[in-house]
Coordinates of C-alpha atoms in Angstrom, one line a residue:
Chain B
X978 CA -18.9 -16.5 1.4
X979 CA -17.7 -13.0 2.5
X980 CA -14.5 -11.5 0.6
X981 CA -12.1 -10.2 2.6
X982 CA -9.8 -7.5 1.5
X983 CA -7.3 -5.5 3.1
X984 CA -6.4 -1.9 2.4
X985 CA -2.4 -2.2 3.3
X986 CA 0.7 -0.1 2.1
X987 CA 3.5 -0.2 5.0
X988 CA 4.1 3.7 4.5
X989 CA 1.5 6.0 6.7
X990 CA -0.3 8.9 5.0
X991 CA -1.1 7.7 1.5
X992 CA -4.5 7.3 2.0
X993 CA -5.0 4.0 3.7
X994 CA -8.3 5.2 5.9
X995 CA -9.2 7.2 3.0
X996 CA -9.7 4.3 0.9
X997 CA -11.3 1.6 3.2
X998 CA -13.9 4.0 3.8
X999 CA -14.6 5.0 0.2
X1000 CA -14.1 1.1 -0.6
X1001 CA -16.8 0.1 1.9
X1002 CA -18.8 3.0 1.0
X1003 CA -18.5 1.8 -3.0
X1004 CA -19.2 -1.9 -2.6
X1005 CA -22.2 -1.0 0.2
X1006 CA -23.5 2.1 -3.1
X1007 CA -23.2 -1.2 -5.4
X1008 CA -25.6 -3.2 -3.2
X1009 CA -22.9 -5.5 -1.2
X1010 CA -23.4 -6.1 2.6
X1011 CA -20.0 -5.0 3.5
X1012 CA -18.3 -4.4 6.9
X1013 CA -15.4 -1.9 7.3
X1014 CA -12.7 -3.0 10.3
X1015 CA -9.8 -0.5 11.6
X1016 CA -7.3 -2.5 12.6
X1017 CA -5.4 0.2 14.2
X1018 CA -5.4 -0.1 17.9
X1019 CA -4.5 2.5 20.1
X1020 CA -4.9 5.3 16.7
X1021 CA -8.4 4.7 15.9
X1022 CA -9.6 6.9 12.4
X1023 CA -11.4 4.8 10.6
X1024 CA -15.0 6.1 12.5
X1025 CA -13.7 9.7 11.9
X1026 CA -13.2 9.5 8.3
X1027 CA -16.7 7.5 7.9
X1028 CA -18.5 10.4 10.2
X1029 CA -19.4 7.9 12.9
X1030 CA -17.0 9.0 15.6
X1031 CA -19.9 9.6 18.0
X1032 CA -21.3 6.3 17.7
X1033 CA -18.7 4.3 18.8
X1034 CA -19.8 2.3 22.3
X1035 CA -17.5 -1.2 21.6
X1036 CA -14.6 -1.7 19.5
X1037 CA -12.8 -4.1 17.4
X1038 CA -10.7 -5.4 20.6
X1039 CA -14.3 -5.3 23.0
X1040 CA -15.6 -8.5 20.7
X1041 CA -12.4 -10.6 20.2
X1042 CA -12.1 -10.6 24.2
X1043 CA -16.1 -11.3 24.6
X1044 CA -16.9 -7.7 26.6
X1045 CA -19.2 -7.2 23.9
X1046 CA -21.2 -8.8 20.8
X1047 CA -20.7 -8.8 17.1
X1048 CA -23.9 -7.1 16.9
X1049 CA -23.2 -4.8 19.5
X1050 CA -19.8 -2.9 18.5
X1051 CA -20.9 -3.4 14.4
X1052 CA -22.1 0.1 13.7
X1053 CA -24.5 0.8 11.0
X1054 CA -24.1 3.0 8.3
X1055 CA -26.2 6.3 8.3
X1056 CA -26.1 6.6 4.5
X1057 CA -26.0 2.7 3.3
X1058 CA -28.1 0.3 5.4
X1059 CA -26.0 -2.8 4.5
X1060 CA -22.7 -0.9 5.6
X1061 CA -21.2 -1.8 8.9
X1062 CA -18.3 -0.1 10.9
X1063 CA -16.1 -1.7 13.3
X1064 CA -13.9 0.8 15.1
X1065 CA -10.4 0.1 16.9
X1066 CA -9.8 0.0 20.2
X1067 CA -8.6 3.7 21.0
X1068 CA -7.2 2.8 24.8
X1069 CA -6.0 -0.9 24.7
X1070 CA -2.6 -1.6 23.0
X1071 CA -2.1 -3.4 20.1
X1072 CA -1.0 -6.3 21.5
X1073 CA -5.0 -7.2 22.2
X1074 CA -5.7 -8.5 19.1
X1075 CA -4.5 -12.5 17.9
X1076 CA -4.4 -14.4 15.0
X1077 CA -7.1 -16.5 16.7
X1078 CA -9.5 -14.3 18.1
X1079 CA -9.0 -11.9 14.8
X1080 CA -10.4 -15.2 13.3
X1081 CA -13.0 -15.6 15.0
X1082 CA -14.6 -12.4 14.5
X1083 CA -14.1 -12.8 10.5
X1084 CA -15.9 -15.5 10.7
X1085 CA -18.6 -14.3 12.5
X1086 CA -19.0 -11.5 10.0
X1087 CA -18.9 -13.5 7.2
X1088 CA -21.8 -15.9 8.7
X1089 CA -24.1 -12.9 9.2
X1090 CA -24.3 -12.7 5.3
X1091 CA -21.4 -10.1 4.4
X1092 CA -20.3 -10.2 0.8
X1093 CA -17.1 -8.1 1.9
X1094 CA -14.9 -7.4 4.6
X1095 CA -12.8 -4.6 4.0
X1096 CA -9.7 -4.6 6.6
X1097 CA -8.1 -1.2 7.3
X1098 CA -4.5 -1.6 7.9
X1099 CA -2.6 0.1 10.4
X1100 CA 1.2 1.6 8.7
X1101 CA 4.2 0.0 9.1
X1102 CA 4.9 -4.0 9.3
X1103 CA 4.5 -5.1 13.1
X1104 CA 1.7 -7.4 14.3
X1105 CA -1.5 -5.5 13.4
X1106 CA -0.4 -4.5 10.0
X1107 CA 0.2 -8.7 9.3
X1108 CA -2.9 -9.3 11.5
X1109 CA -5.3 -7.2 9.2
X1110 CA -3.3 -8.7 5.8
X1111 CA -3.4 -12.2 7.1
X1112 CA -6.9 -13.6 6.5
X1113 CA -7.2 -11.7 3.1
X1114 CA -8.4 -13.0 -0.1
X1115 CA -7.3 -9.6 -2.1
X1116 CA -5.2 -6.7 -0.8
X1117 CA -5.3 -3.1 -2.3
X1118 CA -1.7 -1.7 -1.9
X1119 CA -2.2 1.9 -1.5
X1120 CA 1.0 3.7 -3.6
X1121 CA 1.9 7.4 -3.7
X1122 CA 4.2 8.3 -6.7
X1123 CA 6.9 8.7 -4.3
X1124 CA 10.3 6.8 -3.8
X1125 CA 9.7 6.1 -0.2
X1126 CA 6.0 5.1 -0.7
X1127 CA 7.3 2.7 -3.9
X1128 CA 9.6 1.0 -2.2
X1129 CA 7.4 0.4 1.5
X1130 CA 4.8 -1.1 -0.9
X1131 CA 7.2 -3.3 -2.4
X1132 CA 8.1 -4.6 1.2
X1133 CA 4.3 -5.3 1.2
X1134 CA 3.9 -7.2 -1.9
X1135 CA 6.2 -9.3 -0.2
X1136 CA 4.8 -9.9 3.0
X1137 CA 1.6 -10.6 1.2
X1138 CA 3.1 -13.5 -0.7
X1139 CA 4.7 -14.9 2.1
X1140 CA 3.1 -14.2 6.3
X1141 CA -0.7 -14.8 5.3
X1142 CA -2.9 -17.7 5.0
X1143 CA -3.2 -17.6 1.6
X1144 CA 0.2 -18.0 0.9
X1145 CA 1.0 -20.9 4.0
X1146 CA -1.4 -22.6 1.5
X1147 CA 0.2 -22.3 -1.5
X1148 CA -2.4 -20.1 -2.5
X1149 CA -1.9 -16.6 -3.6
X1150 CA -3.6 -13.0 -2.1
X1151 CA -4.9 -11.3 -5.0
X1152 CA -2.9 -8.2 -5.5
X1153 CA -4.0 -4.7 -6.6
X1154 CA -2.2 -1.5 -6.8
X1155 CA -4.0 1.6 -6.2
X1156 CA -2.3 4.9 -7.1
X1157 CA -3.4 7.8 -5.0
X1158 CA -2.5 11.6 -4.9
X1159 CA -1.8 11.3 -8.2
X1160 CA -0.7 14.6 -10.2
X1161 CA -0.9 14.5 -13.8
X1162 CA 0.6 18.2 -14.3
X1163 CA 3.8 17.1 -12.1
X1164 CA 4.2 14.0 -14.1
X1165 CA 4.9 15.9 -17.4
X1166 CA 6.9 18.4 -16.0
X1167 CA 9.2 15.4 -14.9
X1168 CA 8.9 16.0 -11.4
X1169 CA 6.9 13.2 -10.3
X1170 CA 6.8 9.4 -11.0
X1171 CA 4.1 8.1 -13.7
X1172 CA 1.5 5.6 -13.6
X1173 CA 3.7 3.7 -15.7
X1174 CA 6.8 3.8 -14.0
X1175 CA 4.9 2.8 -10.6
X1176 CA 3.3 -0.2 -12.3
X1177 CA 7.0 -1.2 -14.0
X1178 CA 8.7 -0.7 -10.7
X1179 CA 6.1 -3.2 -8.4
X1180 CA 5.2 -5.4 -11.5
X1181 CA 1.9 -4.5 -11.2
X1182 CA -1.0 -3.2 -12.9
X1183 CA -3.0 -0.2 -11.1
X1184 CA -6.6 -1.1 -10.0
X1185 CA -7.5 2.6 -9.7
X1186 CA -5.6 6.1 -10.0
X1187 CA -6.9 9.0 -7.7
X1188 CA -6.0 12.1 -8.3
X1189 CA -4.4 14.8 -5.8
X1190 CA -7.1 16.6 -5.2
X1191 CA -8.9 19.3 -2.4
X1192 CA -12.0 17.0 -2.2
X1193 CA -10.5 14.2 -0.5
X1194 CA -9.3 16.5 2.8
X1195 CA -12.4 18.4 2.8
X1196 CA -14.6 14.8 2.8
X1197 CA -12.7 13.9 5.7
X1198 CA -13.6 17.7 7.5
X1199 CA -17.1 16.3 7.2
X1200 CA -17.3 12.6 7.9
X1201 CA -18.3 11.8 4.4
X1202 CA -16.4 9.4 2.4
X1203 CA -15.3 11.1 -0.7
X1204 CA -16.3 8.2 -3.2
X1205 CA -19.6 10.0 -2.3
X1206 CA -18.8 13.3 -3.3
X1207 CA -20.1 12.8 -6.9
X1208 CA -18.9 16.0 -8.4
X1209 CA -14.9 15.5 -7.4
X1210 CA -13.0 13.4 -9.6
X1211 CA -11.3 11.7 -6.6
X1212 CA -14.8 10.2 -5.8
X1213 CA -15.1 9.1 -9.6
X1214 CA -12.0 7.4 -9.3
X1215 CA -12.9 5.5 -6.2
X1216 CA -16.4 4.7 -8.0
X1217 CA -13.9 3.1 -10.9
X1218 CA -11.7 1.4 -9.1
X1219 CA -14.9 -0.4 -7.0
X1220 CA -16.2 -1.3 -10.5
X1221 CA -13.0 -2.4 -11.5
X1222 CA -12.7 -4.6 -8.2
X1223 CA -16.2 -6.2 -8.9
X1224 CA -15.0 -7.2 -12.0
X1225 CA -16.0 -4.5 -14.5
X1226 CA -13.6 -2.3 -16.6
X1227 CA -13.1 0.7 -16.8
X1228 CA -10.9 3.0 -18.5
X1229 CA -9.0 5.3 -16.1
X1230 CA -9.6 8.8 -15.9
X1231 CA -8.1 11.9 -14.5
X1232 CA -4.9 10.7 -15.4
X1233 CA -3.8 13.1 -18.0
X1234 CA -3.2 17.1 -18.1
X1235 CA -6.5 18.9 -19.2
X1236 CA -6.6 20.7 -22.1
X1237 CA -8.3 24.0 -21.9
X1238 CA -9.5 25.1 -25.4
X1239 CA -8.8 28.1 -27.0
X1240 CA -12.1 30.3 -25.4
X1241 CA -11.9 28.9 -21.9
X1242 CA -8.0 30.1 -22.0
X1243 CA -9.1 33.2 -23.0
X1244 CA -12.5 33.7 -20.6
X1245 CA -11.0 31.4 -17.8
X1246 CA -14.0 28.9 -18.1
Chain D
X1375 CA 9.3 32.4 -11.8
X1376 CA 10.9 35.6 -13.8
X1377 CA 11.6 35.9 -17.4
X1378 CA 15.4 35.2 -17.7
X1379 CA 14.6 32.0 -15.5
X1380 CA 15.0 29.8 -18.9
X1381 CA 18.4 31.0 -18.7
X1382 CA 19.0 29.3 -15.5
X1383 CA 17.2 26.5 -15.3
X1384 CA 18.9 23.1 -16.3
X1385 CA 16.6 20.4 -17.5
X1386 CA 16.1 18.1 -14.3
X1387 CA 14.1 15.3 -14.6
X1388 CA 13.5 14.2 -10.6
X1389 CA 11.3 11.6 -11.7
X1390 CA 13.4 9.7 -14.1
X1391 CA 16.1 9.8 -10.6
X1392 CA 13.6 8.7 -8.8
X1393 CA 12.5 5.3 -11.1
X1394 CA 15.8 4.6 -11.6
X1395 CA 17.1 5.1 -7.7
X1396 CA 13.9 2.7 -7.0
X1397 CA 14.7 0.2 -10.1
X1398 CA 18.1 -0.6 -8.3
X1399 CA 16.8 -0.8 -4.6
X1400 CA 13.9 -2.9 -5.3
X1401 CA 15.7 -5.4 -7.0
X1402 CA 18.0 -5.6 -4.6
X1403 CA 15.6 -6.0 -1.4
X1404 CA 14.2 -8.8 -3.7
X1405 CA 16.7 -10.3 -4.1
X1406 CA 17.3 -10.4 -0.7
X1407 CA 14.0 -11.7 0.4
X1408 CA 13.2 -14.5 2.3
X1409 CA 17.0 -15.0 2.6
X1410 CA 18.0 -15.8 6.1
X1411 CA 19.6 -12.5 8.4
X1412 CA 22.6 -13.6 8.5
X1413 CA 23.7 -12.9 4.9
X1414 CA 24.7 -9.3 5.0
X1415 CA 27.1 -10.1 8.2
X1416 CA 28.2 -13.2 6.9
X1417 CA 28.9 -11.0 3.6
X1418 CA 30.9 -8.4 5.4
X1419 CA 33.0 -11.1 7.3
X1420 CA 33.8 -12.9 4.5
X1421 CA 35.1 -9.3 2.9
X1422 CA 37.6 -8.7 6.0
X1423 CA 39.1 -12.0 5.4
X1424 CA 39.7 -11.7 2.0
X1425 CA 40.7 -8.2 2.8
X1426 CA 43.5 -10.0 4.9
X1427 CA 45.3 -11.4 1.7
X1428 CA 44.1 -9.3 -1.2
X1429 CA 43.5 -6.2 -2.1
X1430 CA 39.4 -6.1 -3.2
X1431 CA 36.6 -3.8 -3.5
X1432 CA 33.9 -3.5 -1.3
X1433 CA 31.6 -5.3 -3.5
X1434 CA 33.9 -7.9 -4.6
X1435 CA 32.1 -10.4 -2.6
X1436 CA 28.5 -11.3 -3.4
X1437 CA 26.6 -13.7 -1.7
X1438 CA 23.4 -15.2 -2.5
X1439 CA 20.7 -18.0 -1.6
X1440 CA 19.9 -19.0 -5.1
X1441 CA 17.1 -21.9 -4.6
X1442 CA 18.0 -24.9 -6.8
X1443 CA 15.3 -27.5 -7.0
X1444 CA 14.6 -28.6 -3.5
X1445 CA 17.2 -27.3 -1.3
X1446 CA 18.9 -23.8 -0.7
X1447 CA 22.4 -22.6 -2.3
X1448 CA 24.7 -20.5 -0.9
X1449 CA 26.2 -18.5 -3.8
X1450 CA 29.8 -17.1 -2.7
X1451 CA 31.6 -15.5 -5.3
X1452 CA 34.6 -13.5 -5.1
X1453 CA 36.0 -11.3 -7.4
X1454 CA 39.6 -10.9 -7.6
X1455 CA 41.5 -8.1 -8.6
X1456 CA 43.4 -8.1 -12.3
X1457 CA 47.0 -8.9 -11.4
X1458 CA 48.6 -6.4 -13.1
X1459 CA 46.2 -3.4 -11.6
X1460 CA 46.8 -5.4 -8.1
X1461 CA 50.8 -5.3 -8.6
X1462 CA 50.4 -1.9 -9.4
X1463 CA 48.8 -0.9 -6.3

């Protein structure tokens, strides 16, 4: 039974795209068959971010209508062989997609043998932002430490436990927070919120904490999520907050100032 | 930043503004959630009338859907103004 989790957060730029590809990327590295969907018609990133812009033929919007096959417009993974991309429509509006045929496709992943289904939400709250949370079993709500970001995410967590199926059941999405452009060095100075204050705010515990950091722009100059840039701790972070999603903890790093010793102050090591 | 900066610069703490500014408005929108649209109109109606007869603050009316067992409640409550302070004005 395939998983399906969306990557939601109402506010644009904090990372959304970012994190459904390093997700997918994570849970593929771990050994799941996972399929990555951008559900954001008409502003299509998703293949951009994964580096398989060049490679798109159908889209997202191609199968629900039946122009083209599951197998068709599923794009495979140059790095992971069990990773799948399916890319949004970039010329149809977003009124294409419905609850129904967005079904039907879901399902249709999940009986080819996925474990995942990671669904990239398009910002804001209209119909393909509830169409990619609807179907989910656990959403990752995407959070800057910023008042505006705080409060859209908020807005989220309600949606989530109200406009998707999980919920019309009396069932409940699985809810994780995942902190991204974090600053540590800002935090102490006072000038930006902490972990803890996010997590107090949303009632929430974070999943994962990435830090700001010059990897994450310069993975998406080359196509390559940054969960696989090994050296960065922004691709640590995203390799600890897959763990922590498949269960596994992990204490969270990068989340504090670094000391610098006595001889690397003085020799600039 | 130059040397006599310290001299300057007040303590601000942006980030405890910004929890605090976030604690208030998220309570608020949850409290408002799921409740039907009409509440805030309904709200600011209700204040015109009053306004009519007494003298109240802004706030002075608060109304709420507060769920009690099975069925919906709408909360109206109206704070009036202490009598002396309203004979005053």
């Amino acid at each position: 039974m395939a998983e399906i989790i969306v990557v939601t957060s109402g506010k644009g730029g904090v990372g959304k795209t970012t994190t459904s590809a390093s997700l997918a990327c994570g849970l593929a590295k771990a050994g799941k068959k996972t399929a990555v969907i951008d559900f954001d018609v008409g502003l299509r990133n998703l293949d951009l971010i994964m580096g398989c812009e060049r490679r798109v033929v159908y889209d997202f919007v191609n199968v629900v209508h039946g122009e083209a096959s599951l197998r068709q417009a599923l794009i495979k993974d140059k790095r992971f062989d069990n990773l799948f991309v399916l890319a949004a429509s970039q010329t149809r509006d977003k009124d294409s997609l419905t609850k129904e045929g967005v079904q039907k496709v879901l399902e249709d992943i999940a009986a080819d043998g996925f474990d995942f289904i990671v669904c990239d939400s398009p910002a804001g709250i209209e119909k393909g932002a509830f169409l990619a949370m609807y179907f989910a079993d656990r959403a990752v709500v995407v959070v800057n430490p910023e008042v505006s970001s705080v409060r859209d995410s908020d807005r989220i967590l309600g949606l989530l436990a109200s406009k998707t199926r999980k919920a019309e059941n009396g069932e409940r999405v699985q809810e994780h927070l995942l902190l991204t452009r974090y600053n540590p060095a800002r935090v102490d100075k006072g000038e930006m919120l902490s972990i803890g204050d996010v997590e107090d705010i949303l009632g929430l515990k974070v999943i994962g904490v990435i830090p700001e950091s010059p990897e994450v722009l310069q993975s998406s100059n080359a196509g390559v999520p940054v969960i696989l840039d090994d050296a960065s701790q922004a691709g640590q972070a995203y390799e600890d907050a897959v763990a922590r999603i498949l269960g596994e903890s992990k204490p969270l790093r990068f989340t504090t100032v670094e000391k610098k010793g006595f001889f690397a102050k003085m020799f600039g090591g | 930043m130059g040397i006599f900066d310290f001299l300057t610069q007040r303590n601000k703490n942006t980030a405890n503004l910004a929890r605090d500014r976030l604690r208030i408005i998220v309570a608020q929108e949850r409290s408002m959630r799921g409740a039907p649209d009409y509440l805030p109109m309904l709200q600011r109606e209700l204040l015109e009338v009053i306004r009519k007869y007494v003298s109240v603050d802004v706030d002075a009316v608060k109304v709420d859907l507060i769920k009690d067992g099975g069925h919906d409640v709408l909360d109206i409550s109206v704070s009036l103004p202490d009598k002396n302070i309203a004979a005053a004005g």
